[in-house]
XYZ file of C-alpha atoms in Angstrom:
402
model
C -128.642 61.726 2.856
C -127.125 63.107 5.994
C -123.937 61.545 7.136
C -123.320 61.012 10.808
C -120.147 60.541 12.719
C -118.767 57.033 12.862
C -119.042 55.720 16.372
C -116.013 54.271 18.032
C -116.077 50.571 18.662
C -114.495 50.924 22.080
C -116.033 53.084 24.709
C -113.896 56.058 25.485
C -112.873 56.845 28.988
C -111.863 59.960 30.691
C -108.220 59.006 30.614
C -108.187 58.736 26.822
C -107.659 62.425 26.211
C -104.161 63.590 25.591
C -100.970 61.706 24.939
C -100.663 60.685 28.542
C -104.084 59.080 28.565
C -103.545 57.146 25.332
C -101.090 54.780 26.934
C -103.513 53.967 29.732
C -106.356 53.355 27.262
C -104.160 51.028 25.170
C -103.075 49.165 28.265
C -106.694 48.620 29.328
C -107.613 47.195 25.914
C -104.778 44.651 25.692
C -105.979 41.087 25.363
C -102.871 39.690 27.119
C -100.827 41.212 29.866
C -97.504 39.603 30.813
C -97.317 38.845 34.480
C -94.289 40.116 36.304
C -94.203 36.992 38.463
C -94.407 34.541 35.538
C -91.069 33.016 34.520
C -90.296 33.022 30.832
C -89.624 29.544 29.412
C -86.858 30.041 26.920
C -86.384 26.390 25.972
C -83.469 25.014 23.932
C -81.011 25.053 26.810
C -78.518 22.619 25.261
C -75.215 24.295 24.387
C -74.278 24.847 20.783
C -70.861 24.975 19.167
C -69.183 28.296 18.588
C -69.379 29.684 15.040
C -66.532 28.547 12.803
C -64.060 31.032 11.426
C -63.074 31.238 7.780
C -59.669 29.778 8.566
C -61.205 26.775 10.309
C -63.533 26.195 7.374
C -60.590 26.192 4.955
C -58.658 23.799 7.192
C -61.687 21.505 7.377
C -61.936 21.471 3.591
C -58.234 20.619 3.311
C -58.590 17.792 5.827
C -61.596 16.466 3.922
C -59.521 16.223 0.742
C -56.672 14.574 2.654
C -59.051 11.997 4.123
C -60.199 11.040 0.641
C -56.599 10.156 -0.224
C -55.107 8.792 2.984
C -58.206 6.961 4.254
C -59.028 5.366 0.919
C -60.537 1.881 1.224
C -57.583 -0.214 2.391
C -58.680 -3.487 0.834
C -59.304 -1.829 -2.505
C -55.927 -0.113 -2.239
C -54.241 -3.481 -1.667
C -56.007 -4.906 -4.714
C -54.775 -1.967 -6.805
C -51.234 -2.414 -5.495
C -51.235 -6.125 -6.263
C -52.729 -5.767 -9.724
C -50.358 -2.951 -10.665
C -47.274 -4.785 -9.455
C -48.230 -7.966 -11.274
C -49.459 -6.537 -14.579
C -47.218 -3.496 -15.059
C -44.095 -5.276 -13.823
C -44.747 -8.170 -16.176
C -45.015 -5.757 -19.090
C -41.892 -3.881 -17.991
C -39.925 -7.159 -17.952
C -40.446 -7.595 -21.694
C -40.975 -4.044 -22.965
C -38.304 -1.374 -22.559
C -39.758 1.582 -20.696
C -38.762 5.121 -21.738
C -35.945 6.521 -19.641
C -36.929 9.378 -17.334
C -35.550 11.112 -14.277
C -37.115 8.432 -12.071
C -35.268 5.667 -13.933
C -31.992 6.912 -12.441
C -31.177 5.286 -9.129
C -29.456 8.471 -7.940
C -32.521 10.711 -8.266
C -33.195 12.915 -5.256
C -36.457 11.252 -4.234
C -34.821 7.833 -4.179
C -31.664 8.971 -2.429
C -33.167 11.172 0.276
C -36.647 9.746 0.788
C -36.967 6.078 -0.178
C -33.612 4.974 1.217
C -34.456 6.827 4.417
C -38.117 5.909 4.158
C -38.484 4.347 7.585
C -37.016 7.409 9.238
C -39.439 9.676 7.381
C -42.297 7.400 8.407
C -41.299 7.522 12.070
C -41.013 11.316 11.935
C -44.788 11.611 11.513
C -46.124 8.383 13.025
C -44.378 8.611 16.414
C -45.683 12.105 17.329
C -49.094 11.205 15.894
C -49.412 8.075 18.028
C -48.011 9.851 21.092
C -50.464 12.767 20.929
C -53.544 10.690 20.109
C -52.724 8.116 22.804
C -52.036 10.859 25.358
C -55.459 12.345 24.638
C -57.482 9.134 24.451
C -55.678 7.639 27.444
C -56.268 10.808 29.492
C -52.590 11.071 30.363
C -52.167 7.468 31.553
C -48.602 6.431 30.803
C -49.309 2.661 30.463
C -51.840 3.370 27.706
C -49.355 5.631 25.933
C -46.633 2.970 26.069
C -48.974 0.282 24.733
C -49.841 2.454 21.753
C -46.185 3.228 21.078
C -45.520 -0.520 21.146
C -47.312 -0.703 17.781
C -44.598 1.477 16.270
C -41.881 -0.627 17.896
C -43.456 -3.805 16.530
C -43.662 -2.328 13.026
C -39.983 -1.357 13.221
C -39.053 -4.878 14.263
C -41.086 -6.329 11.376
C -39.367 -4.004 8.888
C -35.923 -4.979 10.211
C -36.752 -8.715 10.186
C -38.075 -8.702 6.617
C -35.101 -6.667 5.375
C -32.693 -9.131 6.961
C -34.593 -12.066 5.458
C -34.532 -10.541 1.968
C -30.777 -10.038 2.165
C -30.256 -13.552 3.550
C -32.183 -15.155 0.684
C -30.219 -13.218 -1.923
C -26.767 -13.929 -0.486
C -27.406 -17.561 0.449
C -29.205 -18.817 -2.631
C -27.445 -16.699 -5.271
C -24.312 -17.397 -7.300
C -21.534 -15.517 -9.023
C -21.894 -15.498 -12.801
C -19.263 -16.650 -15.316
C -17.092 -18.440 -12.775
C -16.929 -21.735 -10.937
C -14.457 -20.593 -8.330
C -15.724 -21.607 -4.906
C -14.010 -18.639 -3.292
C -16.096 -16.259 -5.388
C -19.432 -17.812 -4.430
C -19.862 -15.029 -1.944
C -21.688 -11.851 -2.840
C -19.119 -9.440 -1.423
C -16.119 -11.221 -3.002
C -17.963 -11.675 -6.282
C -18.699 -7.970 -6.563
C -15.155 -7.047 -5.533
C -13.781 -9.156 -8.373
C -15.831 -7.200 -10.888
C -18.326 -9.948 -11.632
C -22.119 -10.039 -11.289
C -24.066 -11.728 -8.523
C -27.301 -13.452 -9.543
C -29.862 -14.091 -6.815
C -33.472 -13.572 -5.815
C -33.292 -9.913 -4.806
C -36.704 -9.438 -3.180
C -37.570 -5.763 -3.475
C -37.133 -4.072 -0.133
C -38.317 -0.807 -1.697
C -41.643 -2.352 -2.664
C -42.034 -3.718 0.854
C -41.304 -0.469 2.657
C -43.388 1.677 0.295
C -46.510 -0.488 0.566
C -46.089 -1.200 4.276
C -45.567 2.493 5.052
C -48.687 3.471 3.103
C -50.775 0.903 4.982
C -49.424 2.056 8.357
C -50.206 5.687 7.526
C -53.757 4.750 6.554
C -54.352 2.715 9.717
C -52.889 5.259 12.112
C -54.565 8.167 10.327
C -57.976 6.592 10.875
C -57.856 7.989 14.432
C -58.846 11.377 13.003
C -62.297 10.073 12.029
C -64.635 11.613 14.597
C -61.798 13.455 16.352
C -63.318 16.896 15.851
C -66.505 15.695 17.550
C -64.744 15.150 20.893
C -65.154 18.866 21.600
C -68.930 18.570 21.235
C -68.985 15.449 23.411
C -67.180 17.297 26.197
C -69.517 20.280 25.914
C -72.626 18.100 26.122
C -71.253 16.115 29.034
C -70.478 19.285 30.979
C -73.980 20.576 30.332
C -75.549 17.296 31.444
C -73.593 17.232 34.693
C -74.571 20.792 35.575
C -78.255 20.259 34.773
C -80.319 18.792 37.633
C -82.514 15.739 37.085
C -80.685 14.786 33.890
C -78.567 11.652 33.526
C -75.739 11.288 31.043
C -75.865 8.616 28.350
C -72.916 9.805 26.255
C -69.566 8.064 25.773
C -67.934 10.320 28.401
C -70.347 9.446 31.210
C -67.818 7.232 33.026
C -65.103 9.898 33.209
C -64.457 11.790 36.398
C -64.645 15.565 36.516
C -60.865 15.772 36.543
C -60.536 13.509 33.500
C -63.196 15.491 31.671
C -61.361 18.739 32.338
C -58.067 17.132 31.255
C -59.646 15.909 28.019
C -61.068 19.339 27.271
C -57.714 21.028 27.758
C -55.519 18.486 25.951
C -57.876 18.059 23.001
C -57.997 21.792 22.392
C -54.210 22.077 22.648
C -53.148 19.120 20.478
C -55.802 19.182 17.748
C -54.085 21.900 15.623
C -50.842 19.898 15.660
C -52.691 16.722 14.694
C -54.253 18.504 11.735
C -50.829 19.528 10.481
C -49.463 16.017 10.984
C -52.395 14.546 9.083
C -51.614 16.749 6.081
C -47.943 15.713 6.293
C -48.958 12.039 6.448
C -51.101 12.475 3.346
C -48.265 14.112 1.407
C -45.904 11.348 2.463
C -48.358 8.676 1.365
C -48.691 10.329 -2.054
C -44.893 10.394 -2.364
C -44.696 6.682 -1.529
C -47.256 5.908 -4.240
C -45.254 7.888 -6.806
C -42.050 6.089 -5.885
C -43.857 2.747 -5.983
C -44.830 3.409 -9.598
C -41.199 4.272 -10.317
C -40.052 1.020 -8.708
C -42.596 -1.007 -10.653
C -41.469 0.492 -13.961
C -37.694 0.525 -13.627
C -36.360 -1.716 -10.844
C -36.322 -5.452 -10.089
C -38.253 -8.151 -11.893
C -41.900 -8.946 -11.374
C -41.511 -11.844 -8.923
C -39.133 -9.863 -6.702
C -41.522 -6.923 -6.439
C -44.546 -9.154 -6.003
C -42.947 -11.053 -3.109
C -42.011 -7.771 -1.432
C -45.599 -6.555 -1.718
C -46.964 -9.852 -0.374
C -44.684 -9.581 2.666
C -45.962 -6.051 3.352
C -49.624 -7.054 3.091
C -49.148 -10.134 5.300
C -47.436 -8.059 7.992
C -50.204 -5.443 7.876
C -52.947 -8.064 8.078
C -51.424 -10.022 10.963
C -50.875 -6.892 13.058
C -53.631 -4.384 12.311
C -56.385 -6.753 11.220
C -55.821 -9.596 13.683
C -53.411 -8.987 16.566
C -54.507 -5.461 17.449
C -58.152 -6.566 17.523
C -57.655 -9.293 20.119
C -59.493 -8.229 23.292
C -56.916 -9.111 25.964
C -53.541 -10.213 24.624
C -53.390 -7.836 21.671
C -52.014 -4.316 21.515
C -54.536 -1.446 21.322
C -55.694 -0.488 17.857
C -55.479 3.111 16.607
C -58.224 5.171 18.243
C -58.614 2.938 21.315
C -58.664 4.587 24.720
C -60.728 5.111 27.843
C -63.761 6.198 25.813
C -65.224 5.686 22.356
C -65.620 8.679 20.101
C -65.878 7.315 16.553
C -68.517 4.599 16.809
C -71.532 4.735 14.482
C -74.490 3.080 16.142
C -77.450 1.849 14.145
C -80.932 1.397 15.521
C -82.013 -2.216 14.925
C -85.687 -1.235 15.007
C -85.206 1.299 12.232
C -83.159 -1.198 10.248
C -85.830 -3.873 10.583
C -88.559 -1.401 9.678
C -86.623 -0.291 6.620
C -86.072 -3.873 5.498
C -89.751 -4.747 5.951
C -90.798 -1.633 4.034
C -88.476 -2.496 1.170
C -89.811 -6.062 1.162
C -93.396 -4.822 1.142
C -92.715 -2.437 -1.733
C -90.984 -5.128 -3.761
C -93.902 -7.500 -3.157
C -96.499 -4.960 -4.220
C -94.534 -3.907 -7.264
C -93.727 -7.445 -8.331
C -90.025 -7.998 -7.774
C -89.864 -10.908 -10.215
C -91.029 -8.780 -13.119
C -88.355 -7.165 -15.319
C -88.135 -3.396 -14.967
C -86.567 -0.406 -16.645
C -86.079 2.800 -14.589
C -88.570 1.486 -12.039
C -91.336 0.753 -14.546
C -92.393 -2.819 -15.408
C -91.558 -4.082 -18.873
C -94.274 -5.922 -20.750
C -93.028 -8.728 -22.901
C -94.512 -9.874 -26.178
C -96.065 -12.865 -24.480
C -98.018 -10.559 -22.171
C -99.246 -8.214 -24.904
C -100.096 -10.755 -27.614
C -103.192 -12.926 -27.122
C -102.640 -16.558 -26.545
C -102.533 -18.410 -29.824
C -104.208 -21.786 -30.002
C -102.870 -24.322 -32.487
C -105.219 -24.882 -35.446
C -105.460 -28.594 -34.761
C -106.959 -27.949 -31.326
C -109.609 -25.488 -32.509
C -113.235 -26.596 -32.635
C -115.513 -25.317 -35.399
C -118.726 -23.606 -34.424
C -121.655 -25.390 -36.117
C -123.764 -22.238 -36.080
C -121.261 -20.237 -38.098
C -121.315 -21.096 -41.808
C -118.048 -21.783 -43.527
C -117.569 -19.089 -46.137
C -114.944 -21.098 -47.991
C -117.061 -24.196 -48.325
């Protein structure tokens, strides 16, 4: 059978010959030709964050670990403090604890950190509050002073409780092994070489617990702090895009305030990260020294009363006073805009609740289950047994035992 040449599908033209004509032929056969006047729609015009460096990733991981420690659930932390002080101190009152380096009152941590504990606390809290308030208040001095008033109030509370503890001990105590009225004074009793017996409420327990609670409350400002940079970037994009209105938390800021926030946030954030790590280390040190105090110093009631005073002061200030809308001081993280609010959609919540209700109704929520599967009881699997006295004999069936 003779074989013929395969015919080309496309008709050849005179311009197809040669390399120069091949381009023209290919151009004529294209199914789509881009128009030079047509504008390309790129889409996705919202700005994106710059890629993170390895150093920033490592810092973020470190901050994540620090948040797990410093921002631990405050109410659960208080419960742990109270239970430890009550139970362990009660055991230590009757059982002699082994002597360690921490049992010595002249150990370095007690001499240079606990006794100067309020100064160490102020060394990290004051710059932290100043920088966060300066950023969130957009440089307004009245807002900065109102935030610093929280630190001043905490200092006053610490001084007042310390004075009260000393007053109770000196006023309601007595000098042992003597009835001399002149020696019923703590200073004269100790100078005479005798012992003074009084209710010595633990000031160390108070300052250690109160400092830990203050660090946790003030450190909560870092939650959502890194996202301020993205909020500024989105707000700038929205304002430069025509026919687009802003709905973000920075929509009420002027252009000058937005530029100030962008500059100050970028400048102070590295320092705040370092302070947050220092606050976490300090909080861990206070917890270690609290365990030492519980094991070796004071009796249970003295430590428990000191802890109760710390918790009451924290609750009255941070949980009540600072949350009052008009007469209270601003809480940590308050400013001219909100950056750490988590909003929930009520429609999605209602839909989720209705779906869960529907699933529980279809699956039988009252039926016992194991790993999601219903459990059949013996009453469901066994046929219903009728008592012999209620059975009726069938006359058509002969009785084989008759």
